[in-house]
mmCIF file of C-alpha atoms in Angstrom:
data_model
loop_
_atom_site.group_PDB
_atom_site.id
_atom_site.type_symbol
_atom_site.label_atom_id
_atom_site.label_comp_id
_atom_site.label_asym_id
_atom_site.label_seq_id
_atom_site.Cartn_x
_atom_site.Cartn_y
_atom_site.Cartn_z
ATOM 1 C CA UNK A 1499 123.715 47.585 -26.191
ATOM 2 C CA UNK A 1500 124.127 47.845 -29.963
ATOM 3 C CA UNK A 1501 127.435 49.016 -31.389
ATOM 4 C CA UNK A 1502 127.366 52.480 -32.972
ATOM 5 C CA UNK A 1503 129.162 52.660 -36.307
ATOM 6 C CA UNK A 1504 130.700 56.020 -37.236
ATOM 7 C CA UNK A 1505 132.231 56.671 -40.670
ATOM 8 C CA UNK A 1506 135.012 58.833 -39.126
ATOM 9 C CA UNK A 1507 136.363 55.785 -37.290
ATOM 10 C CA UNK A 1508 138.405 54.424 -40.185
ATOM 11 C CA UNK A 1509 141.394 52.251 -39.277
ATOM 12 C CA UNK A 1510 143.047 53.325 -42.548
ATOM 13 C CA UNK A 1511 146.746 52.438 -42.706
ATOM 14 C CA UNK A 1512 147.363 52.997 -39.004
ATOM 15 C CA UNK A 1513 149.619 50.525 -37.169
ATOM 16 C CA UNK A 1514 150.246 50.183 -33.442
ATOM 17 C CA UNK A 1515 153.614 51.831 -32.661
ATOM 18 C CA UNK A 1516 154.307 49.357 -29.848
ATOM 19 C CA UNK A 1517 153.141 46.061 -31.385
ATOM 20 C CA UNK A 1518 153.474 46.900 -35.096
ATOM 21 C CA UNK A 1519 150.018 45.387 -35.668
ATOM 22 C CA UNK A 1520 147.464 46.824 -38.118
ATOM 23 C CA UNK A 1521 144.592 48.480 -36.294
ATOM 24 C CA UNK A 1522 141.139 46.943 -36.740
ATOM 25 C CA UNK A 1523 137.663 48.154 -35.799
ATOM 26 C CA UNK A 1524 136.296 46.724 -32.562
ATOM 27 C CA UNK A 1525 133.561 47.743 -30.089
ATOM 28 C CA UNK A 1526 134.861 50.192 -27.487
ATOM 29 C CA UNK A 1527 132.930 51.458 -24.471
ATOM 30 C CA UNK A 1528 133.200 55.242 -24.110
ATOM 31 C CA UNK A 1529 132.043 56.680 -20.806
ATOM 32 C CA UNK A 1530 131.456 60.361 -20.210
ATOM 33 C CA UNK A 1531 129.706 61.784 -17.160
ATOM 34 C CA UNK A 1532 126.950 59.194 -16.521
ATOM 35 C CA UNK A 1533 126.546 58.068 -20.135
ATOM 36 C CA UNK A 1534 128.033 55.006 -21.803
ATOM 37 C CA UNK A 1535 128.345 54.494 -25.563
ATOM 38 C CA UNK A 1536 129.464 51.405 -27.401
ATOM 39 C CA UNK A 1537 131.263 52.673 -30.519
ATOM 40 C CA UNK A 1538 133.276 50.782 -33.159
ATOM 41 C CA UNK A 1539 136.792 52.300 -33.131
ATOM 42 C CA UNK A 1540 140.208 51.330 -34.535
ATOM 43 C CA UNK A 1541 142.208 49.370 -31.968
ATOM 44 C CA UNK A 1542 145.333 47.238 -31.803
ATOM 45 C CA UNK A 1543 144.289 43.564 -31.799
ATOM 46 C CA UNK A 1544 147.294 42.697 -29.607
ATOM 47 C CA UNK A 1545 147.529 45.336 -26.851
ATOM 48 C CA UNK A 1546 144.062 46.887 -27.204
ATOM 49 C CA UNK A 1547 145.281 50.474 -27.563
ATOM 50 C CA UNK A 1548 142.465 52.521 -29.166
ATOM 51 C CA UNK A 1549 142.917 55.225 -31.803
ATOM 52 C CA UNK A 1550 140.465 58.116 -31.795
ATOM 53 C CA UNK A 1551 140.841 59.851 -35.179
ATOM 54 C CA UNK A 1552 141.290 63.611 -34.936
ATOM 55 C CA UNK A 1553 138.199 64.463 -36.968
ATOM 56 C CA UNK A 1554 136.099 62.275 -34.666
ATOM 57 C CA UNK A 1555 137.583 63.836 -31.528
ATOM 58 C CA UNK A 1556 137.033 67.384 -32.792
ATOM 59 C CA UNK A 1557 133.701 66.594 -34.425
ATOM 60 C CA UNK A 1558 131.056 64.232 -33.062
ATOM 61 C CA UNK A 1559 132.866 63.426 -29.833
ATOM 62 C CA UNK A 1560 133.154 67.117 -29.051
ATOM 63 C CA UNK A 1561 129.466 67.630 -29.852
ATOM 64 C CA UNK A 1562 128.464 64.742 -27.584
ATOM 65 C CA UNK A 1563 130.552 66.113 -24.706
ATOM 66 C CA UNK A 1564 128.963 69.544 -25.020
ATOM 67 C CA UNK A 1565 125.500 68.009 -25.195
ATOM 68 C CA UNK A 1566 126.028 65.916 -22.072
ATOM 69 C CA UNK A 1567 127.425 68.942 -20.271
ATOM 70 C CA UNK A 1568 124.231 70.749 -21.337
ATOM 71 C CA UNK A 1569 126.217 73.650 -22.849
ATOM 72 C CA UNK B 78 120.593 66.537 -48.658
ATOM 73 C CA UNK B 79 118.884 66.651 -45.228
ATOM 74 C CA UNK B 80 116.372 63.897 -44.483
ATOM 75 C CA UNK B 81 113.024 65.672 -44.469
ATOM 76 C CA UNK B 82 111.170 62.833 -42.766
ATOM 77 C CA UNK B 83 110.135 63.187 -39.113
ATOM 78 C CA UNK B 84 112.716 61.775 -36.720
ATOM 79 C CA UNK B 85 110.642 58.705 -35.835
ATOM 80 C CA UNK B 86 110.618 57.592 -39.470
ATOM 81 C CA UNK B 87 114.387 58.006 -39.994
ATOM 82 C CA UNK B 88 116.694 54.985 -39.828
ATOM 83 C CA UNK B 89 119.095 56.812 -37.487
ATOM 84 C CA UNK B 90 116.600 56.772 -34.620
ATOM 85 C CA UNK B 91 115.893 53.068 -35.090
ATOM 86 C CA UNK B 92 119.642 52.394 -35.089
ATOM 87 C CA UNK B 93 120.162 53.910 -31.651
ATOM 88 C CA UNK B 94 116.746 53.455 -29.999
ATOM 89 C CA UNK B 95 115.637 50.158 -31.518
ATOM 90 C CA UNK B 96 111.957 49.606 -32.282
ATOM 91 C CA UNK B 97 110.846 51.649 -29.260
ATOM 92 C CA UNK B 98 111.907 54.873 -31.027
ATOM 93 C CA UNK B 99 112.088 56.812 -27.748
ATOM 94 C CA UNK B 100 114.400 57.677 -24.838
ATOM 95 C CA UNK B 101 115.095 54.815 -22.446
ATOM 96 C CA UNK B 102 113.758 52.026 -24.641
ATOM 97 C CA UNK B 103 111.630 49.700 -22.494
ATOM 98 C CA UNK B 104 112.951 51.026 -19.180
ATOM 99 C CA UNK B 105 110.052 53.428 -18.605
ATOM 100 C CA UNK B 106 107.484 51.020 -20.074
ATOM 101 C CA UNK B 107 108.500 48.386 -17.525
ATOM 102 C CA UNK B 108 108.714 50.957 -14.754
ATOM 103 C CA UNK B 109 105.164 52.157 -15.483
ATOM 104 C CA UNK B 110 103.703 48.656 -15.740
ATOM 105 C CA UNK B 111 105.326 47.668 -12.449
ATOM 106 C CA UNK B 112 104.247 50.891 -10.717
ATOM 107 C CA UNK B 113 100.604 50.208 -11.597
ATOM 108 C CA UNK B 114 100.867 46.485 -10.689
ATOM 109 C CA UNK B 115 99.763 45.433 -14.160
ATOM 110 C CA UNK B 116 98.072 42.014 -14.067
ATOM 111 C CA UNK B 117 97.836 39.362 -16.810
ATOM 112 C CA UNK B 118 94.711 39.854 -18.887
ATOM 113 C CA UNK B 119 94.519 43.637 -18.516
ATOM 114 C CA UNK B 120 93.302 45.384 -21.633
ATOM 115 C CA UNK B 121 95.942 48.013 -22.397
ATOM 116 C CA UNK B 122 96.069 50.625 -25.161
ATOM 117 C CA UNK B 123 99.274 52.217 -26.472
ATOM 118 C CA UNK B 124 98.485 55.514 -28.188
ATOM 119 C CA UNK B 125 100.998 56.412 -30.911
ATOM 120 C CA UNK B 126 102.370 52.887 -30.792
ATOM 121 C CA UNK B 127 104.794 53.357 -33.724
ATOM 122 C CA UNK B 128 106.296 49.984 -34.570
ATOM 123 C CA UNK B 129 104.317 48.274 -31.813
ATOM 124 C CA UNK B 130 107.316 47.526 -29.594
ATOM 125 C CA UNK B 131 105.402 48.333 -26.398
ATOM 126 C CA UNK B 132 102.583 45.967 -27.395
ATOM 127 C CA UNK B 133 105.034 43.099 -27.715
ATOM 128 C CA UNK B 134 106.696 43.996 -24.424
ATOM 129 C CA UNK B 135 103.454 44.250 -22.414
ATOM 130 C CA UNK B 136 102.152 40.978 -23.855
ATOM 131 C CA UNK B 137 105.368 39.018 -23.306
ATOM 132 C CA UNK B 138 106.419 40.408 -19.945
ATOM 133 C CA UNK B 139 103.133 41.284 -18.235
ATOM 134 C CA UNK B 140 100.541 39.106 -20.000
ATOM 135 C CA UNK B 141 98.509 42.129 -21.075
ATOM 136 C CA UNK B 142 95.971 42.091 -23.903
ATOM 137 C CA UNK B 143 97.644 45.013 -25.613
ATOM 138 C CA UNK B 144 96.304 47.107 -28.513
ATOM 139 C CA UNK B 145 97.819 50.045 -30.329
ATOM 140 C CA UNK B 146 96.708 53.114 -32.243
ATOM 141 C CA UNK B 147 99.070 54.652 -34.790
ATOM 142 C CA UNK B 148 98.441 57.445 -37.286
ATOM 143 C CA UNK B 149 101.320 56.620 -39.652
ATOM 144 C CA UNK B 150 100.383 53.978 -42.229
ATOM 145 C CA UNK B 151 104.114 53.508 -42.902
ATOM 146 C CA UNK B 152 104.801 52.587 -39.270
ATOM 147 C CA UNK B 153 101.894 50.123 -39.214
ATOM 148 C CA UNK B 154 103.147 48.500 -42.397
ATOM 149 C CA UNK B 155 106.672 48.185 -40.978
ATOM 150 C CA UNK B 156 105.419 46.877 -37.633
ATOM 151 C CA UNK B 157 103.603 43.785 -38.971
ATOM 152 C CA UNK B 158 101.981 43.188 -35.584
ATOM 153 C CA UNK B 159 98.490 42.177 -34.557
ATOM 154 C CA UNK B 160 96.299 44.463 -32.484
ATOM 155 C CA UNK B 161 97.282 47.703 -34.217
ATOM 156 C CA UNK B 162 94.738 50.026 -35.784
ATOM 157 C CA UNK B 163 95.232 53.228 -37.736
ATOM 158 C CA UNK B 164 93.764 56.234 -36.009
ATOM 159 C CA UNK B 165 94.385 59.510 -34.233
ATOM 160 C CA UNK B 166 95.105 59.703 -30.537
ATOM 161 C CA UNK B 167 92.504 62.405 -30.024
ATOM 162 C CA UNK B 168 89.736 60.359 -31.684
ATOM 163 C CA UNK B 169 90.146 56.806 -30.433
ATOM 164 C CA UNK B 170 88.112 54.051 -32.127
ATOM 165 C CA UNK B 171 87.177 52.342 -28.858
ATOM 166 C CA UNK B 172 84.198 52.465 -26.551
ATOM 167 C CA UNK B 173 83.982 54.123 -23.148
ATOM 168 C CA UNK B 174 85.707 52.328 -20.273
ATOM 169 C CA UNK B 175 87.368 49.704 -22.486
ATOM 170 C CA UNK B 176 90.871 49.693 -20.992
ATOM 171 C CA UNK B 177 92.568 49.184 -17.642
ATOM 172 C CA UNK B 178 95.564 51.246 -18.745
ATOM 173 C CA UNK B 179 96.562 53.663 -21.500
ATOM 174 C CA UNK B 180 100.201 54.230 -22.426
ATOM 175 C CA UNK B 181 101.327 57.328 -24.323
ATOM 176 C CA UNK B 182 105.093 57.322 -24.659
ATOM 177 C CA UNK B 183 106.911 60.302 -26.200
ATOM 178 C CA UNK B 184 103.828 61.175 -28.265
ATOM 179 C CA UNK B 185 101.549 63.645 -26.435
ATOM 180 C CA UNK B 186 103.714 66.641 -27.362
ATOM 181 C CA UNK B 187 102.995 65.858 -31.015
ATOM 182 C CA UNK B 188 99.232 66.171 -30.576
ATOM 183 C CA UNK B 189 97.619 69.181 -32.228
ATOM 184 C CA UNK B 190 95.391 69.462 -29.161
ATOM 185 C CA UNK B 191 96.766 67.537 -26.149
ATOM 186 C CA UNK B 192 93.709 68.437 -24.026
ATOM 187 C CA UNK B 193 91.381 66.624 -26.424
ATOM 188 C CA UNK B 194 93.772 63.693 -26.434
ATOM 189 C CA UNK B 195 93.792 63.461 -22.645
ATOM 190 C CA UNK B 196 89.983 63.629 -22.602
ATOM 191 C CA UNK B 197 89.956 60.676 -25.005
ATOM 192 C CA UNK B 198 92.394 58.704 -22.832
ATOM 193 C CA UNK B 199 90.075 59.328 -19.899
ATOM 194 C CA UNK B 200 87.004 58.263 -21.878
ATOM 195 C CA UNK B 201 88.383 54.867 -22.968
ATOM 196 C CA UNK B 202 89.685 54.055 -19.457
ATOM 197 C CA UNK B 203 87.584 52.321 -16.852
ATOM 198 C CA UNK B 204 87.138 54.118 -13.516
ATOM 199 C CA UNK B 205 90.433 53.823 -11.652
ATOM 200 C CA UNK B 206 92.271 52.968 -14.879
ATOM 201 C CA UNK B 207 95.888 54.060 -15.246
ATOM 202 C CA UNK B 208 97.530 56.538 -17.594
ATOM 203 C CA UNK B 209 101.267 56.064 -18.188
ATOM 204 C CA UNK B 210 102.578 59.217 -19.765
ATOM 205 C CA UNK B 211 106.208 59.804 -20.699
ATOM 206 C CA UNK B 212 107.231 62.827 -22.735
ATOM 207 C CA UNK B 213 109.552 65.756 -23.199
ATOM 208 C CA UNK B 214 109.128 68.864 -21.098
ATOM 209 C CA UNK B 215 110.489 72.348 -21.642
ATOM 210 C CA UNK B 216 111.540 75.058 -19.187
ATOM 211 C CA UNK B 217 108.758 77.288 -20.500
ATOM 212 C CA UNK B 218 105.634 77.219 -22.650
ATOM 213 C CA UNK B 219 107.125 79.136 -25.561
ATOM 214 C CA UNK B 220 107.054 76.059 -27.810
ATOM 215 C CA UNK B 221 103.719 74.437 -28.464
ATOM 216 C CA UNK B 222 104.091 75.274 -32.129
ATOM 217 C CA UNK B 223 104.660 73.270 -35.255
ATOM 218 C CA UNK B 224 107.691 71.056 -35.776
ATOM 219 C CA UNK B 225 109.332 68.228 -33.884
ATOM 220 C CA UNK B 226 108.355 66.940 -30.472
ATOM 221 C CA UNK B 227 111.161 69.089 -29.008
ATOM 222 C CA UNK B 228 109.823 72.228 -30.680
ATOM 223 C CA UNK B 229 106.346 71.514 -29.359
ATOM 224 C CA UNK B 230 107.227 70.495 -25.800
ATOM 225 C CA UNK B 231 105.573 72.498 -23.022
ATOM 226 C CA UNK B 232 106.469 72.779 -19.346
ATOM 227 C CA UNK B 233 105.852 69.860 -17.004
ATOM 228 C CA UNK B 234 103.571 72.069 -14.902
ATOM 229 C CA UNK B 235 101.354 72.720 -17.910
ATOM 230 C CA UNK B 236 101.164 69.032 -18.806
ATOM 231 C CA UNK B 237 100.308 68.100 -15.226
ATOM 232 C CA UNK B 238 97.545 70.702 -15.119
ATOM 233 C CA UNK B 239 96.091 69.367 -18.375
ATOM 234 C CA UNK B 240 96.192 65.795 -17.034
ATOM 235 C CA UNK B 241 94.418 66.798 -13.828
ATOM 236 C CA UNK B 242 91.826 68.899 -15.688
ATOM 237 C CA UNK B 243 91.080 65.865 -17.873
ATOM 238 C CA UNK B 244 89.916 63.960 -14.793
ATOM 239 C CA UNK B 245 93.044 62.189 -13.556
ATOM 240 C CA UNK B 246 94.739 62.030 -10.192
ATOM 241 C CA UNK B 247 98.538 62.054 -10.521
ATOM 242 C CA UNK B 248 100.097 59.219 -8.492
ATOM 243 C CA UNK B 249 103.762 59.234 -9.520
ATOM 244 C CA UNK B 250 106.154 61.612 -11.261
ATOM 245 C CA UNK B 251 109.773 60.850 -12.099
ATOM 246 C CA UNK B 252 112.478 62.883 -13.855
ATOM 247 C CA UNK B 253 114.266 60.861 -16.549
ATOM 248 C CA UNK B 254 116.010 63.709 -18.373
ATOM 249 C CA UNK B 255 119.250 61.717 -18.483
ATOM 250 C CA UNK B 256 117.576 59.238 -20.857
ATOM 251 C CA UNK B 257 116.781 62.093 -23.241
ATOM 252 C CA UNK B 258 120.371 63.353 -23.157
ATOM 253 C CA UNK B 259 121.647 59.817 -23.791
ATOM 254 C CA UNK B 260 119.416 59.421 -26.827
ATOM 255 C CA UNK B 261 120.346 62.866 -28.171
ATOM 256 C CA UNK B 262 124.032 61.980 -27.789
ATOM 257 C CA UNK B 263 123.571 58.660 -29.593
ATOM 258 C CA UNK B 264 121.821 60.506 -32.429
ATOM 259 C CA UNK B 265 124.872 62.767 -32.720
ATOM 260 C CA UNK B 266 127.093 59.677 -32.988
ATOM 261 C CA UNK B 267 125.086 58.383 -35.959
ATOM 262 C CA UNK B 268 124.950 61.788 -37.655
ATOM 263 C CA UNK B 269 121.398 62.847 -36.736
ATOM 264 C CA UNK B 270 122.590 65.974 -34.961
ATOM 265 C CA UNK B 271 119.991 68.130 -36.661
ATOM 266 C CA UNK B 272 117.185 66.271 -34.900
ATOM 267 C CA UNK B 273 114.885 67.767 -32.321
ATOM 268 C CA UNK B 274 116.060 65.962 -29.174
ATOM 269 C CA UNK B 275 118.741 68.546 -28.460
ATOM 270 C CA UNK B 276 117.570 71.365 -30.680
ATOM 271 C CA UNK B 277 116.066 73.383 -27.831
ATOM 272 C CA UNK B 278 117.915 74.113 -24.622
ATOM 273 C CA UNK B 279 116.781 72.921 -21.219
ATOM 274 C CA UNK B 280 114.593 70.058 -22.372
ATOM 275 C CA UNK B 281 113.797 67.297 -19.936
ATOM 276 C CA UNK B 282 111.954 63.998 -19.934
ATOM 277 C CA UNK B 283 109.452 62.696 -17.408
ATOM 278 C CA UNK B 284 107.350 59.682 -16.506
ATOM 279 C CA UNK B 285 103.947 60.270 -14.978
ATOM 280 C CA UNK B 286 101.460 57.697 -13.710
ATOM 281 C CA UNK B 287 97.944 59.047 -13.221
ATOM 282 C CA UNK B 288 94.661 57.372 -12.393
ATOM 283 C CA UNK B 289 91.187 58.095 -13.711
ATOM 284 C CA UNK B 290 88.991 59.496 -10.975
ATOM 285 C CA UNK B 291 85.776 57.818 -9.994
ATOM 286 C CA UNK B 292 87.077 54.825 -8.077
ATOM 287 C CA UNK B 293 87.049 54.057 -4.381
ATOM 288 C CA UNK B 294 89.945 52.867 -2.243
ATOM 289 C CA UNK B 295 89.445 49.458 -0.607
#
């Protein structure tokens, strides 16, 4: 499965609060209902914690959820 | 500025669907070929073959002698494959009874006159030949107008009636609407949310295998 690149997923200056590592883009599997998407998202290279930027959560991710719920 | 090209010529679709340019990728192509017990050496035609992905798949995986018809000169140029000819699906440049199977994947709803297209599929098939049809379906027949494949989709019942009236016997029908939703969601991820796949509520996606009448069971 190819990795989907989204411009909203910018690691920016974010650091992991626990590990104090700079976040870097890496492929993350997002599952919702029966669908699976492989999206490049900012994540901590040490502990793997993923950041979902607010504009992505309220924008495309919200649209995808509504679409899959057929609303 | 919005991309005015049809969805199948936009890079966003190729990004999420690969060269197949349709819901499910090769999943329904393989399913159809297996359901009809496709044998090596079969002459197979893919109508609206786009970038020719199905031709490559049927040759490599099933040993078919696969040919394709595509109306878009741009798609043919991009495809760089053998066995593709430019033409319209409702006026096929092949003789009667040439093929053992015809594939038409996510294309029939784009035909100006699907009935004429189905008559052509029937004409170029040998008796007992298979039609593998996958396409969008709508909850009603209010579409069937101009625009994207989603705008033009008609009900499954109407498509089935047209297939049967064109001289086919339907052997298998499967609902694959989840594949359409998955593709529409992936298009949202890459910013193609204005596309047709989710522009009309209640759309579904089906696979149908039908067989040209005029053959006898053994």
